Amino acid sequence: MSPAAPIHAKISGPIVMIGFGSIGKGTLPLIERHFTYDPARLVVIDPDDTDRKILDGRGIRFIHQAVTRDNYRDLLTPLLTAGGGRGFCVNLSVDTSSVAIMEFAREIGAFYIDTVTEPWPGFYFDAKLGPEARSNYALRETLLEARRRSPGGTTAVSCCGANPGMVSWFVKQALIDLAHDLGVKAPEPKSREDWGRLAMTLGVKGIHIAERDTQRARNPKPPNVFVNTWSVEGFLSEGMQPSELGWGTHETWMPPNARRHASGCDAAIYLLQPGANTRVRSWTPTARSQFGFMVTHNESISIADYFTLRDGDAVVYRPTCHYAYHPCNDAVLSLHELFGQAGKRQDKIYILDEHDIADGIDELGVLIYGHAKNAYWYGSQLSIDETRMLAPYQNATGLQVTSAVLAGMVWALENPQAGIVEADEMDFRRCLEVQTPYLGPVIGTYTDWTPLTDRPGLFPEEIDAGDPWQFRNVLVG
């Protein structure tokens, strides 16, 4: 059975969904369940018609076409303006420029939401671009520049999936919990600076977006097939970008292959190696200590930037922030196979849907570390079994994303003139109120684990014994 289905808002104009992959399929029933809208003005666009039968069975218009640099204005204008009201562009695709489509949607007064700052095709694997130019930092800077060019106006929500997106709301709730448990009496922060000051007061050194996907396929991974629980194209695109992390003020050592950016917010650094081949030590409640991949994500940069405190031009506080992702075991095997062939992608790809998975959970949360209670993990432990009861067409990984899209759409409709926003800037309480019914158990738990637990072992290591939470101790050599 599904959770109670309140109608959160009315969408007065057309709804245009770009992309109908694993996330588009999962978002559709949530839109149907929680909004009042005109079904005749809902349209889905995708160059792949594999799952068209889902739309045909509902009488939903489908356009079998790619949204491109050359056609997006002509294609989307009539779809987002026909029939009056304010349209909503829900961009859940790959190979479409998020910033270009976002700016266009705002020009015509339509709402907009996406789950990633996506570029036009060719960006991720363009050997002519250096690692800095192919980074998420660079992509985010294009978004920030768009906001500077056109402040305010119709709301467009950037990077609002599970991560980036939901995890930014988890960080704020975790800080509130931590302040309570440490006996820090202070009013709940109201501004970006207030949040940064709270994190600094609590002694937070950094944040891992710490995830463990234990969803297990009924059938083992075949050779030469990349298997994943969500978009293989999306995972490989971000996985082959340089590994990136928000760079905290407590750090005393930087990897030899790390680089700073020449311009922009300066909240992050990048490594001269792909994120899907960069391992870090982290912790989640089920797996306990684990190796994760430090795949670049927008939230690694946006969270670090959001909590930065400055005195004039000088940065006085910033937490380190990065992803520490252990995907499902089949995806780990797929990565080993891919990197064993010098990064050559397998001939076939396969996304495990709710029917392919025998059991398991996606345990996704934030590990807030370095404070007086050491480390606190706060997040979702959504199982495939509960997912099947909550919503169709998706596994646990997908529902954590699609329910965040739902929350972001609700927030946009309730805040129609907020301009371009990131998840860090949204009302975390309202967003989690909408999303939490789809997240399974949401827990907070402390751990005394550190990256130095049980180290060094049988061999000497270059570690910083004086501060367990230095990145030197987190990065796997």
Coordinates of C-alpha atoms in Angstrom, one line a residue:
M1 CA 0.0 0.0 0.0
S2 CA 1.1 3.6 -0.6
P3 CA 1.4 6.3 2.0
A4 CA -1.5 8.8 2.4
A5 CA -1.6 10.9 -0.7
P6 CA -2.4 14.5 0.1
I7 CA -2.8 16.9 -2.8
H8 CA 0.1 19.3 -2.1
A9 CA -0.6 21.9 -4.8
K10 CA -2.2 22.7 -8.2
I11 CA -0.1 23.1 -11.4
S12 CA -2.1 25.5 -13.4
G13 CA -0.3 25.1 -16.7
P14 CA 1.3 22.3 -18.7
I15 CA 3.7 19.8 -17.3
V16 CA 6.6 18.8 -19.6
M17 CA 8.8 16.0 -18.4
I18 CA 12.1 15.7 -20.3
G19 CA 13.5 12.2 -19.9
F20 CA 11.7 9.0 -19.1
G21 CA 14.4 6.8 -17.7
S22 CA 14.5 5.2 -14.3
I23 CA 13.9 8.5 -12.5
G24 CA 11.3 9.8 -14.9
K25 CA 9.3 6.6 -14.6
G26 CA 9.4 6.8 -10.9
T27 CA 8.5 10.5 -10.7
L28 CA 5.4 10.2 -12.9
P29 CA 3.2 8.3 -10.3
L30 CA 4.2 10.8 -7.6
I31 CA 3.1 13.7 -9.8
E32 CA -0.2 11.9 -10.5
R33 CA -0.7 11.2 -6.8
H34 CA 0.1 14.6 -5.2
F35 CA -0.8 17.4 -7.7
T36 CA -4.0 18.7 -9.3
Y37 CA -3.3 19.3 -13.0
D38 CA -4.8 18.9 -16.4
P39 CA -3.7 15.4 -17.6
A40 CA -4.3 16.4 -21.2
R41 CA -1.4 18.9 -20.9
L42 CA 1.1 16.5 -19.5
V43 CA 3.7 15.5 -22.0
V44 CA 6.9 13.3 -21.8
I45 CA 9.9 13.8 -24.2
D46 CA 12.6 11.1 -24.6
P47 CA 14.7 9.8 -27.5
D48 CA 14.2 6.3 -26.1
D49 CA 10.7 4.8 -26.3
T50 CA 11.5 1.6 -24.3
D51 CA 8.9 2.4 -21.6
R52 CA 6.3 4.1 -23.8
K53 CA 3.7 1.5 -22.8
I54 CA 3.5 3.1 -19.3
L55 CA 2.5 6.4 -20.9
D56 CA 0.2 4.9 -23.6
G57 CA -1.7 3.0 -20.9
R58 CA -2.4 6.4 -19.2
G59 CA -3.2 8.3 -22.4
I60 CA -0.2 10.6 -21.8
R61 CA 1.3 12.3 -24.8
F62 CA 4.8 11.1 -25.7
I63 CA 7.2 12.8 -28.0
H64 CA 9.9 10.4 -29.3
Q65 CA 12.6 12.9 -29.8
A66 CA 15.8 14.2 -28.2
V67 CA 15.9 17.8 -26.7
T68 CA 19.0 19.4 -28.3
R69 CA 20.9 22.6 -28.4
D70 CA 19.3 23.4 -31.8
N71 CA 15.7 22.5 -31.1
Y72 CA 14.9 23.1 -27.4
R73 CA 13.3 26.5 -27.8
D74 CA 11.1 25.6 -30.7
L75 CA 10.2 22.2 -29.2
L76 CA 9.5 23.4 -25.6
T77 CA 7.8 26.8 -26.2
P78 CA 4.4 25.5 -27.4
L79 CA 4.4 22.6 -24.9
L80 CA 5.1 24.9 -21.9
T81 CA 2.7 27.7 -22.9
A82 CA -0.3 26.1 -24.5
G83 CA -3.6 26.6 -22.7
G84 CA -2.6 29.2 -20.2
G85 CA -1.5 28.9 -16.6
R86 CA 2.1 28.6 -15.5
G87 CA 3.9 25.5 -16.9
F88 CA 6.3 23.3 -15.1
C89 CA 9.4 21.8 -16.8
V90 CA 10.6 18.7 -15.0
N91 CA 14.1 17.9 -16.5
L92 CA 15.1 14.3 -15.6
S93 CA 17.3 13.7 -18.7
V94 CA 20.9 13.3 -19.6
D95 CA 22.6 15.2 -22.5
T96 CA 20.6 18.3 -22.1
S97 CA 21.9 21.6 -20.8
S98 CA 20.2 22.2 -17.4
V99 CA 21.2 25.9 -17.4
A100 CA 20.1 26.6 -20.9
I101 CA 16.7 25.0 -20.4
M102 CA 16.3 26.5 -17.0
E103 CA 17.0 30.0 -18.3
F104 CA 14.6 29.4 -21.2
A105 CA 11.8 28.2 -18.8
R106 CA 12.2 31.3 -16.6
E107 CA 12.0 33.5 -19.7
I108 CA 8.6 32.2 -20.5
G109 CA 7.5 32.2 -16.8
A110 CA 7.5 28.4 -16.3
F111 CA 8.7 26.6 -13.2
Y112 CA 11.7 24.4 -13.5
I113 CA 13.4 21.5 -11.6
D114 CA 16.3 19.1 -12.3
T115 CA 18.4 16.6 -10.3
V116 CA 21.8 17.5 -11.7
T117 CA 23.5 20.4 -13.6
E118 CA 23.8 18.5 -16.8
P119 CA 25.7 19.8 -19.9
W120 CA 25.0 19.3 -23.6
P121 CA 26.4 16.1 -25.1
G122 CA 30.2 15.6 -25.3
F123 CA 31.2 17.5 -22.2
Y124 CA 32.0 14.7 -19.9
F125 CA 34.3 12.8 -22.3
D126 CA 35.8 15.7 -24.2
A127 CA 39.6 15.0 -24.1
K128 CA 40.3 18.6 -25.3
L129 CA 38.9 19.9 -22.0
G130 CA 41.2 19.7 -19.0
P131 CA 40.0 18.1 -15.8
E132 CA 39.2 21.5 -14.3
A133 CA 36.9 22.4 -17.2
R134 CA 35.1 19.1 -16.9
S135 CA 34.4 19.4 -13.2
N136 CA 31.1 19.8 -11.3
Y137 CA 32.6 22.9 -9.9
A138 CA 32.8 24.4 -13.4
L139 CA 29.2 23.3 -14.1
R140 CA 27.9 24.8 -10.9
E141 CA 29.7 28.1 -11.6
T142 CA 27.6 28.3 -14.9
L143 CA 24.5 28.0 -12.7
L144 CA 25.7 30.7 -10.3
E145 CA 26.5 33.0 -13.2
A146 CA 23.0 32.5 -14.6
R147 CA 21.6 33.5 -11.2
R148 CA 23.8 36.6 -11.1
R149 CA 22.6 37.5 -14.6
S150 CA 18.9 37.2 -13.7
P151 CA 18.2 37.4 -10.0
G152 CA 14.8 36.6 -8.6
G153 CA 11.9 35.8 -10.8
T154 CA 10.1 32.5 -11.5
T155 CA 11.4 29.7 -9.3
A156 CA 13.9 27.2 -10.8
V157 CA 15.2 24.4 -8.5
S158 CA 18.7 23.1 -9.3
C159 CA 20.0 19.7 -8.4
C160 CA 17.1 18.4 -6.3
G161 CA 17.3 14.7 -6.2
A162 CA 18.5 12.5 -3.4
N163 CA 22.0 13.7 -3.7
P164 CA 22.4 16.4 -4.6
G165 CA 19.2 17.6 -3.0
M166 CA 17.7 15.6 0.0
V167 CA 21.1 15.3 1.7
S168 CA 21.3 19.1 2.1
W169 CA 18.1 18.9 4.1
F170 CA 19.5 16.0 6.1
V171 CA 22.6 18.1 7.0
K172 CA 20.5 20.8 8.6
Q173 CA 18.3 18.3 10.5
A174 CA 21.5 16.6 11.7
L175 CA 23.0 19.9 12.9
I176 CA 19.8 20.6 14.9
D177 CA 20.0 17.1 16.5
L178 CA 23.6 17.6 17.3
A179 CA 23.1 21.0 18.9
H180 CA 20.3 19.5 21.1
D181 CA 22.5 16.5 22.1
L182 CA 25.5 18.7 22.9
G183 CA 23.4 21.1 24.9
V184 CA 24.1 24.1 22.6
K185 CA 21.3 26.5 23.3
A186 CA 20.8 28.7 20.2
P187 CA 17.8 29.7 18.1
E188 CA 17.3 27.7 14.9
P189 CA 19.3 29.3 12.2
K190 CA 17.5 31.6 9.8
S191 CA 20.2 32.6 7.3
R192 CA 23.1 31.0 5.5
E193 CA 25.6 32.7 7.9
D194 CA 23.6 31.4 10.9
W195 CA 23.9 27.9 9.7
G196 CA 27.6 28.3 9.1
R197 CA 28.1 29.7 12.6
L198 CA 26.1 26.8 14.1
A199 CA 28.3 24.2 12.3
M200 CA 31.5 26.0 13.4
T201 CA 30.2 26.4 17.0
L202 CA 29.4 22.6 17.1
G203 CA 33.0 21.9 16.0
V204 CA 32.0 20.2 12.8
K205 CA 35.0 19.5 10.7
G206 CA 33.3 17.8 7.7
I207 CA 30.5 15.9 6.1
H208 CA 30.5 12.6 4.2
I209 CA 27.5 11.9 2.0
A210 CA 27.8 8.3 3.2
E211 CA 25.8 5.7 1.2
R212 CA 25.7 1.9 1.1
D213 CA 23.5 0.2 -1.5
T214 CA 22.9 -3.4 -0.5
Q215 CA 20.2 -4.2 -3.1
R216 CA 21.0 -7.6 -4.5
A217 CA 20.1 -8.9 -7.9
R218 CA 18.3 -12.2 -8.3
N219 CA 20.7 -13.1 -11.1
P220 CA 24.5 -12.4 -11.0
K221 CA 26.1 -9.8 -13.3
P222 CA 27.1 -11.2 -16.7
P223 CA 30.6 -10.4 -18.1
N224 CA 30.8 -7.2 -20.2
V225 CA 27.6 -5.7 -18.8
F226 CA 27.5 -2.6 -16.6
V227 CA 24.8 -3.2 -14.0
N228 CA 23.5 -0.5 -11.7
T229 CA 20.5 0.5 -9.7
W230 CA 20.1 3.8 -11.4
S231 CA 21.2 5.5 -14.7
V232 CA 24.4 3.9 -16.0
E233 CA 24.9 6.9 -18.3
G234 CA 24.6 9.2 -15.3
F235 CA 26.9 7.2 -13.1
L236 CA 29.6 6.8 -15.7
S237 CA 29.4 10.5 -16.7
E238 CA 30.0 11.7 -13.1
G239 CA 32.4 8.8 -12.4
M240 CA 34.7 9.8 -15.1
Q241 CA 34.8 13.4 -14.1
P242 CA 37.7 14.4 -11.8
S243 CA 37.1 13.4 -8.1
E244 CA 36.0 16.6 -6.2
L245 CA 35.4 17.6 -2.7
G246 CA 34.6 20.7 -0.7
W247 CA 37.8 21.7 1.1
G248 CA 37.6 22.4 4.8
T249 CA 39.6 25.0 6.8
H250 CA 40.8 22.3 9.3
E251 CA 42.7 20.4 6.6
T252 CA 46.5 20.6 6.9
W253 CA 47.5 18.3 4.0
M254 CA 46.5 18.2 0.4
P255 CA 47.1 15.3 -2.0
P256 CA 50.0 15.8 -4.4
N257 CA 47.6 15.5 -7.4
A258 CA 45.0 17.9 -6.0
R259 CA 44.4 21.3 -7.6
R260 CA 42.5 24.4 -6.7
H261 CA 40.3 26.3 -9.2
A262 CA 41.5 29.6 -10.7
S263 CA 38.1 31.4 -10.3
G264 CA 34.7 31.0 -8.7
C265 CA 33.7 30.4 -5.0
D266 CA 36.9 28.5 -4.2
A267 CA 35.0 26.1 -1.9
A268 CA 36.4 22.9 -3.5
I269 CA 39.4 21.2 -4.9
Y270 CA 39.7 18.4 -7.5
L271 CA 42.0 15.4 -8.0
L272 CA 43.7 14.5 -11.2
Q273 CA 41.9 11.1 -11.3
P274 CA 38.4 9.9 -11.9
G275 CA 36.0 9.8 -8.9
A276 CA 34.8 6.3 -9.7
N277 CA 38.4 5.1 -9.2
T278 CA 39.0 7.1 -6.0
R279 CA 38.3 5.4 -2.7
V280 CA 37.7 6.9 0.7
R281 CA 37.1 5.5 4.2
S282 CA 33.6 6.2 5.6
W283 CA 30.9 4.7 7.8
T284 CA 27.2 3.9 7.5
P285 CA 25.0 2.1 10.2
T286 CA 24.5 -1.2 8.3
A287 CA 28.0 -1.6 6.7
R288 CA 29.8 0.1 9.5
S289 CA 33.3 1.0 8.2
Q290 CA 33.6 0.8 4.5
F291 CA 35.4 2.0 1.4
G292 CA 33.3 4.3 -0.8
F293 CA 34.0 6.0 -4.1
M294 CA 34.6 9.7 -4.0
V295 CA 32.5 10.4 -7.1
T296 CA 32.0 14.1 -7.8
H297 CA 28.6 15.5 -6.9
N298 CA 27.2 19.0 -6.8
E299 CA 26.4 18.8 -3.1
S300 CA 30.1 18.2 -2.3
I301 CA 30.6 21.8 -3.5
S302 CA 27.3 23.5 -2.6
I303 CA 27.2 22.3 1.0
A304 CA 30.8 23.3 1.6
D305 CA 30.1 26.7 0.0
Y306 CA 26.8 27.2 1.9
F307 CA 28.4 26.7 5.3
T308 CA 31.5 28.9 4.6
L309 CA 32.0 31.8 7.0
R310 CA 34.1 34.8 5.9
D311 CA 35.7 37.7 7.6
G312 CA 36.0 40.1 4.7
D313 CA 37.8 38.1 2.0
A314 CA 39.3 35.6 4.4
V315 CA 37.6 32.3 5.0
V316 CA 37.4 31.6 8.7
Y317 CA 35.4 28.3 8.6
R318 CA 34.4 25.8 6.0
P319 CA 33.7 22.0 6.4
T320 CA 35.2 19.4 4.2
C321 CA 32.4 17.7 2.2
H322 CA 32.4 14.8 -0.2
Y323 CA 30.5 11.8 -1.4
A324 CA 31.5 8.3 -0.1
Y325 CA 29.5 6.0 -2.2
H326 CA 29.4 2.2 -2.1
P327 CA 27.0 1.2 -4.9
C328 CA 25.4 -2.2 -5.2
N329 CA 27.8 -5.0 -5.5
D330 CA 27.1 -5.5 -9.2
A331 CA 28.0 -1.9 -9.9
V332 CA 31.3 -2.3 -7.9
L333 CA 32.1 -5.4 -10.1
S334 CA 31.2 -3.4 -13.2
L335 CA 33.6 -0.6 -12.2
H336 CA 36.4 -3.0 -11.6
E337 CA 35.7 -4.5 -15.1
L338 CA 35.6 -1.1 -16.7
F339 CA 38.8 0.3 -15.2
G340 CA 40.5 -3.0 -15.9
Q341 CA 40.0 -2.1 -19.5
A342 CA 41.4 1.4 -19.2
G343 CA 37.9 3.0 -18.8
K344 CA 36.4 1.3 -21.9
R345 CA 32.6 1.0 -21.3
Q346 CA 31.0 -2.4 -21.5
D347 CA 29.1 -3.3 -24.6
K348 CA 25.8 -3.5 -22.7
I349 CA 24.2 -1.7 -19.7
Y350 CA 21.4 -2.9 -17.4
I351 CA 19.5 -1.0 -14.7
L352 CA 18.1 -3.3 -12.0
D353 CA 14.4 -2.5 -11.6
E354 CA 12.1 -3.5 -8.7
H355 CA 11.5 -6.9 -10.3
D356 CA 15.2 -7.8 -10.7
I357 CA 16.1 -7.2 -7.0
A358 CA 15.8 -9.9 -4.4
D359 CA 16.4 -7.9 -1.3
G360 CA 18.5 -5.1 0.3
I361 CA 18.3 -1.4 1.1
D362 CA 19.8 1.9 0.0
E363 CA 21.2 3.4 3.1
L364 CA 21.8 7.1 2.2
G365 CA 22.7 9.8 4.7
V366 CA 25.1 12.3 6.0
L367 CA 28.0 11.6 8.4
I368 CA 28.7 14.8 10.3
Y369 CA 32.1 14.4 12.0
G370 CA 34.8 16.0 14.1
H371 CA 32.6 17.3 16.9
A372 CA 32.6 16.5 20.6
K373 CA 30.5 13.3 20.0
N374 CA 32.8 12.3 17.2
A375 CA 30.4 11.4 14.3
Y376 CA 26.7 11.4 13.7
W377 CA 25.0 9.7 10.7
Y378 CA 21.5 10.8 9.8
G379 CA 19.6 9.4 6.8
S380 CA 17.2 7.0 5.1
Q381 CA 17.3 3.2 5.2
L382 CA 14.8 2.5 2.5
S383 CA 14.4 -1.2 1.5
I384 CA 13.3 -2.6 -1.9
D385 CA 10.4 -4.4 -0.1
E386 CA 9.1 -1.1 1.3
T387 CA 9.6 0.6 -2.0
R388 CA 7.4 -1.9 -3.7
M389 CA 4.6 -1.0 -1.3
L390 CA 5.2 2.8 -1.6
A391 CA 5.3 3.5 -5.3
P392 CA 5.6 1.7 -8.7
Y393 CA 8.3 1.6 -11.4
Q394 CA 11.4 2.1 -9.2
N395 CA 13.8 0.5 -6.7
A396 CA 14.9 2.0 -3.4
T397 CA 17.6 4.1 -5.0
G398 CA 15.1 5.6 -7.4
L399 CA 12.5 6.4 -4.8
Q400 CA 14.9 8.4 -2.7
V401 CA 15.5 10.6 -5.8
T402 CA 11.9 10.8 -7.1
S403 CA 10.5 11.8 -3.7
A404 CA 13.0 14.6 -3.5
V405 CA 11.8 15.8 -7.0
L406 CA 8.3 15.8 -5.6
A407 CA 9.4 17.8 -2.5
G408 CA 11.2 20.3 -4.7
M409 CA 8.2 20.8 -7.0
V410 CA 5.9 21.4 -4.0
W411 CA 8.4 23.9 -2.6
A412 CA 8.6 25.7 -5.9
L413 CA 4.9 26.0 -6.2
E414 CA 4.7 27.4 -2.7
N415 CA 7.5 29.8 -3.4
P416 CA 6.9 30.8 -7.0
Q417 CA 9.2 33.9 -7.2
A418 CA 12.3 32.5 -5.5
G419 CA 14.5 32.7 -8.6
I420 CA 17.2 30.1 -9.1
V421 CA 17.8 28.1 -5.9
E422 CA 19.9 25.2 -4.7
A423 CA 18.6 22.6 -2.2
D424 CA 20.7 24.1 0.5
E425 CA 18.6 27.3 0.3
M426 CA 15.2 25.7 0.6
D427 CA 13.0 25.2 3.7
F428 CA 14.4 21.8 4.8
R429 CA 11.6 21.1 7.2
R430 CA 8.9 21.6 4.5
C431 CA 10.8 19.5 2.0
L432 CA 11.4 16.6 4.4
E433 CA 7.7 16.8 5.5
V434 CA 6.7 16.1 1.9
Q435 CA 9.5 13.5 1.2
T436 CA 9.8 11.5 4.5
P437 CA 6.7 9.2 3.9
Y438 CA 8.7 7.8 1.0
L439 CA 12.1 7.3 2.8
G440 CA 11.5 4.2 5.0
P441 CA 13.2 4.4 8.4
V442 CA 14.9 7.8 8.8
I443 CA 17.3 7.5 11.7
G444 CA 20.1 9.3 13.4
T445 CA 22.9 7.4 15.2
Y446 CA 26.3 8.2 16.7
T447 CA 29.5 6.2 16.1
D448 CA 32.9 6.2 17.7
W449 CA 34.5 5.1 14.4
T450 CA 37.1 7.2 12.8
P451 CA 39.3 6.8 9.7
L452 CA 42.1 5.7 12.1
T453 CA 40.1 2.8 13.7
D454 CA 42.3 -0.3 13.7
R455 CA 45.1 1.5 11.8
P456 CA 47.9 1.1 11.1
G457 CA 47.6 -2.6 10.7
L458 CA 50.3 -5.0 9.4
F459 CA 52.0 -2.3 7.3
P460 CA 53.2 1.2 8.1
E461 CA 51.0 4.1 6.8
E462 CA 51.4 7.8 6.4
I463 CA 48.7 8.9 8.8
D464 CA 47.9 11.9 10.9
A465 CA 47.5 10.4 14.4
G466 CA 46.9 13.8 15.9
D467 CA 43.6 14.5 14.1
P468 CA 41.7 11.4 12.9
W469 CA 39.5 13.5 10.6
Q470 CA 42.2 14.8 8.4
F471 CA 41.6 14.0 4.7
R472 CA 45.0 12.3 4.7
N473 CA 43.4 9.6 6.9
V474 CA 40.2 9.4 4.8
L475 CA 41.7 9.0 1.4
V476 CA 42.7 5.4 0.5
G477 CA 46.3 5.4 -0.9

